[in-house]
Short mmCIF file of N, CA and C in Angstrom, two decimals:
data_model
loop_
_atom_site.label_atom_id
_atom_site.label_comp_id
_atom_site.label_asym_id
_atom_site.label_seq_id
_atom_site.Cartn_x
_atom_site.Cartn_y
_atom_site.Cartn_z
N MET A 1 -5.22 -49.17 13.60
CA MET A 1 -6.41 -49.99 13.65
C MET A 1 -7.12 -49.73 14.98
N ALA A 2 -8.41 -49.52 14.92
CA ALA A 2 -9.20 -49.28 16.12
C ALA A 2 -9.41 -50.60 16.87
N ILE A 3 -9.28 -50.53 18.17
CA ILE A 3 -9.51 -51.69 19.01
C ILE A 3 -10.93 -51.63 19.56
N THR A 4 -11.65 -52.74 19.41
CA THR A 4 -12.99 -52.87 19.98
C THR A 4 -13.12 -54.26 20.57
N ALA A 5 -14.25 -54.53 21.18
CA ALA A 5 -14.50 -55.86 21.72
C ALA A 5 -14.59 -56.90 20.61
N ASP A 6 -14.83 -56.46 19.37
CA ASP A 6 -14.89 -57.38 18.23
C ASP A 6 -13.51 -57.67 17.63
N SER A 7 -12.48 -57.01 18.13
CA SER A 7 -11.12 -57.22 17.62
C SER A 7 -10.63 -58.61 18.03
N LYS A 8 -9.70 -59.12 17.26
CA LYS A 8 -9.11 -60.41 17.61
C LYS A 8 -8.20 -60.22 18.81
N LEU A 9 -8.08 -61.27 19.61
CA LEU A 9 -7.28 -61.22 20.83
C LEU A 9 -5.88 -60.72 20.56
N ARG A 10 -5.25 -61.17 19.47
CA ARG A 10 -3.86 -60.76 19.17
C ARG A 10 -3.76 -59.25 19.01
N ASP A 11 -4.80 -58.63 18.45
CA ASP A 11 -4.79 -57.18 18.28
C ASP A 11 -5.06 -56.46 19.59
N VAL A 12 -5.95 -57.03 20.37
CA VAL A 12 -6.30 -56.41 21.66
C VAL A 12 -5.09 -56.38 22.59
N ILE A 13 -4.39 -57.50 22.71
CA ILE A 13 -3.28 -57.54 23.66
C ILE A 13 -2.05 -56.79 23.16
N ALA A 14 -2.05 -56.39 21.89
CA ALA A 14 -0.95 -55.58 21.38
C ALA A 14 -1.13 -54.10 21.75
N ASP A 15 -2.29 -53.75 22.26
CA ASP A 15 -2.59 -52.37 22.63
C ASP A 15 -2.53 -52.24 24.16
N GLU A 16 -1.58 -51.46 24.66
CA GLU A 16 -1.38 -51.32 26.11
C GLU A 16 -2.62 -50.78 26.82
N ARG A 17 -3.36 -49.90 26.13
CA ARG A 17 -4.59 -49.35 26.74
C ARG A 17 -5.62 -50.45 26.96
N ALA A 18 -5.74 -51.33 25.98
CA ALA A 18 -6.70 -52.43 26.07
C ALA A 18 -6.29 -53.41 27.18
N VAL A 19 -5.01 -53.70 27.26
CA VAL A 19 -4.52 -54.60 28.31
C VAL A 19 -4.81 -54.03 29.69
N ALA A 20 -4.65 -52.73 29.85
CA ALA A 20 -4.95 -52.08 31.14
C ALA A 20 -6.42 -52.24 31.49
N ILE A 21 -7.29 -52.11 30.50
CA ILE A 21 -8.74 -52.28 30.74
C ILE A 21 -9.03 -53.73 31.12
N ILE A 22 -8.44 -54.66 30.41
CA ILE A 22 -8.66 -56.09 30.71
C ILE A 22 -8.22 -56.39 32.14
N ASN A 23 -7.05 -55.90 32.52
CA ASN A 23 -6.53 -56.15 33.87
C ASN A 23 -7.41 -55.54 34.95
N GLU A 24 -8.10 -54.47 34.61
CA GLU A 24 -9.03 -53.84 35.55
C GLU A 24 -10.18 -54.78 35.89
N PHE A 25 -10.68 -55.50 34.88
CA PHE A 25 -11.83 -56.37 35.06
C PHE A 25 -11.45 -57.83 35.34
N VAL A 26 -10.31 -58.25 34.79
CA VAL A 26 -9.85 -59.64 34.93
C VAL A 26 -8.39 -59.62 35.36
N PRO A 27 -8.15 -59.32 36.65
CA PRO A 27 -6.75 -59.27 37.12
C PRO A 27 -6.03 -60.59 36.83
N GLY A 28 -4.84 -60.46 36.28
CA GLY A 28 -4.04 -61.65 36.00
C GLY A 28 -4.31 -62.29 34.65
N PHE A 29 -5.22 -61.73 33.87
CA PHE A 29 -5.57 -62.31 32.57
C PHE A 29 -4.34 -62.50 31.70
N MET A 30 -3.45 -61.53 31.73
CA MET A 30 -2.28 -61.58 30.87
C MET A 30 -1.07 -62.26 31.52
N ASP A 31 -1.21 -62.74 32.73
CA ASP A 31 -0.09 -63.36 33.44
C ASP A 31 0.44 -64.60 32.73
N ASN A 32 -0.45 -65.31 32.04
CA ASN A 32 -0.04 -66.53 31.34
C ASN A 32 -0.38 -66.39 29.86
N ALA A 33 0.20 -65.38 29.22
CA ALA A 33 -0.12 -65.09 27.83
C ALA A 33 0.20 -66.27 26.90
N ASP A 34 1.17 -67.10 27.27
CA ASP A 34 1.52 -68.25 26.43
C ASP A 34 0.35 -69.21 26.28
N ALA A 35 -0.45 -69.35 27.33
CA ALA A 35 -1.60 -70.26 27.29
C ALA A 35 -2.70 -69.74 26.37
N LEU A 36 -2.65 -68.46 26.04
CA LEU A 36 -3.67 -67.85 25.18
C LEU A 36 -3.38 -68.08 23.70
N GLY A 37 -2.24 -68.64 23.39
CA GLY A 37 -1.83 -68.84 21.99
C GLY A 37 -2.90 -69.37 21.06
N PRO A 38 -3.58 -70.47 21.42
CA PRO A 38 -4.59 -71.01 20.52
C PRO A 38 -5.80 -70.08 20.33
N CYS A 39 -5.94 -69.08 21.18
CA CYS A 39 -7.10 -68.18 21.12
C CYS A 39 -6.79 -66.87 20.41
N MET A 40 -5.58 -66.68 19.94
CA MET A 40 -5.17 -65.39 19.39
C MET A 40 -6.02 -64.92 18.21
N GLY A 41 -6.57 -65.83 17.44
CA GLY A 41 -7.40 -65.46 16.30
C GLY A 41 -8.87 -65.29 16.65
N MET A 42 -9.22 -65.53 17.91
CA MET A 42 -10.61 -65.43 18.35
C MET A 42 -10.97 -63.98 18.67
N ARG A 43 -12.19 -63.61 18.37
CA ARG A 43 -12.67 -62.27 18.72
C ARG A 43 -12.78 -62.18 20.24
N PHE A 44 -12.33 -61.05 20.78
CA PHE A 44 -12.24 -60.92 22.23
C PHE A 44 -13.59 -61.10 22.92
N ASN A 45 -14.65 -60.52 22.36
CA ASN A 45 -15.96 -60.65 23.01
C ASN A 45 -16.45 -62.09 23.04
N MET A 46 -16.06 -62.90 22.08
CA MET A 46 -16.45 -64.32 22.08
C MET A 46 -15.64 -65.08 23.13
N LEU A 47 -14.38 -64.75 23.27
CA LEU A 47 -13.52 -65.39 24.26
C LEU A 47 -14.07 -65.19 25.67
N LEU A 48 -14.58 -64.00 25.95
CA LEU A 48 -15.12 -63.69 27.28
C LEU A 48 -16.30 -64.57 27.66
N LYS A 49 -17.02 -65.07 26.67
CA LYS A 49 -18.23 -65.86 26.94
C LYS A 49 -17.94 -67.28 27.39
N PHE A 50 -16.71 -67.73 27.19
CA PHE A 50 -16.36 -69.08 27.63
C PHE A 50 -16.31 -69.13 29.15
N PRO A 51 -16.90 -70.14 29.76
CA PRO A 51 -16.88 -70.24 31.22
C PRO A 51 -15.47 -70.25 31.79
N GLN A 52 -14.52 -70.78 31.04
CA GLN A 52 -13.14 -70.85 31.51
C GLN A 52 -12.53 -69.46 31.72
N ALA A 53 -13.07 -68.47 31.04
CA ALA A 53 -12.57 -67.11 31.20
C ALA A 53 -12.92 -66.56 32.57
N GLY A 54 -14.00 -67.06 33.16
CA GLY A 54 -14.37 -66.67 34.51
C GLY A 54 -14.79 -65.21 34.65
N VAL A 55 -15.38 -64.65 33.60
CA VAL A 55 -15.79 -63.25 33.64
C VAL A 55 -17.32 -63.19 33.73
N PRO A 56 -17.85 -62.65 34.83
CA PRO A 56 -19.31 -62.55 34.97
C PRO A 56 -19.91 -61.68 33.86
N ALA A 57 -21.18 -61.93 33.54
CA ALA A 57 -21.85 -61.24 32.43
C ALA A 57 -21.82 -59.72 32.59
N ASP A 58 -22.03 -59.22 33.80
CA ASP A 58 -22.02 -57.77 33.99
C ASP A 58 -20.63 -57.18 33.74
N ALA A 59 -19.60 -57.91 34.13
CA ALA A 59 -18.23 -57.46 33.90
C ALA A 59 -17.89 -57.54 32.40
N GLN A 60 -18.40 -58.57 31.71
CA GLN A 60 -18.18 -58.69 30.27
C GLN A 60 -18.74 -57.46 29.55
N LYS A 61 -19.94 -57.07 29.93
CA LYS A 61 -20.60 -55.92 29.29
C LYS A 61 -19.80 -54.64 29.53
N ALA A 62 -19.39 -54.41 30.77
CA ALA A 62 -18.64 -53.20 31.10
C ALA A 62 -17.28 -53.19 30.41
N LEU A 63 -16.61 -54.33 30.39
CA LEU A 63 -15.30 -54.43 29.74
C LEU A 63 -15.43 -54.13 28.25
N CYS A 64 -16.42 -54.72 27.60
CA CYS A 64 -16.62 -54.50 26.17
C CYS A 64 -16.95 -53.04 25.88
N GLU A 65 -17.76 -52.43 26.73
CA GLU A 65 -18.10 -51.02 26.54
C GLU A 65 -16.85 -50.14 26.62
N LYS A 66 -15.97 -50.44 27.56
CA LYS A 66 -14.74 -49.66 27.69
C LYS A 66 -13.82 -49.87 26.49
N LEU A 67 -13.71 -51.10 26.02
CA LEU A 67 -12.88 -51.37 24.83
C LEU A 67 -13.44 -50.64 23.62
N ASN A 68 -14.76 -50.68 23.47
CA ASN A 68 -15.39 -50.03 22.31
C ASN A 68 -15.23 -48.52 22.35
N ALA A 69 -15.05 -47.96 23.53
CA ALA A 69 -14.90 -46.50 23.68
C ALA A 69 -13.46 -46.03 23.46
N LEU A 70 -12.51 -46.96 23.39
CA LEU A 70 -11.10 -46.58 23.26
C LEU A 70 -10.84 -45.64 22.09
N ASP A 71 -11.31 -45.99 20.93
CA ASP A 71 -11.01 -45.22 19.73
C ASP A 71 -12.25 -44.54 19.16
N ALA A 72 -13.27 -44.41 19.98
CA ALA A 72 -14.53 -43.80 19.51
C ALA A 72 -14.40 -42.31 19.35
#
């Protein structure tokens, strides 16, 4: 399955390449993976838009572009 910014969180974090990209833009994002449980079915690009994610708009765009390029 191709990983993109539209993929569900559970699929994104199952891919080591995607996790490395996330950590590049959001250091520590995966440190508390248990807290992400309720969000596992959410599309990754939607999750980034929540203020609690703390990801600036320019970083969201760059992160999504890198995820979309993974399997392109």
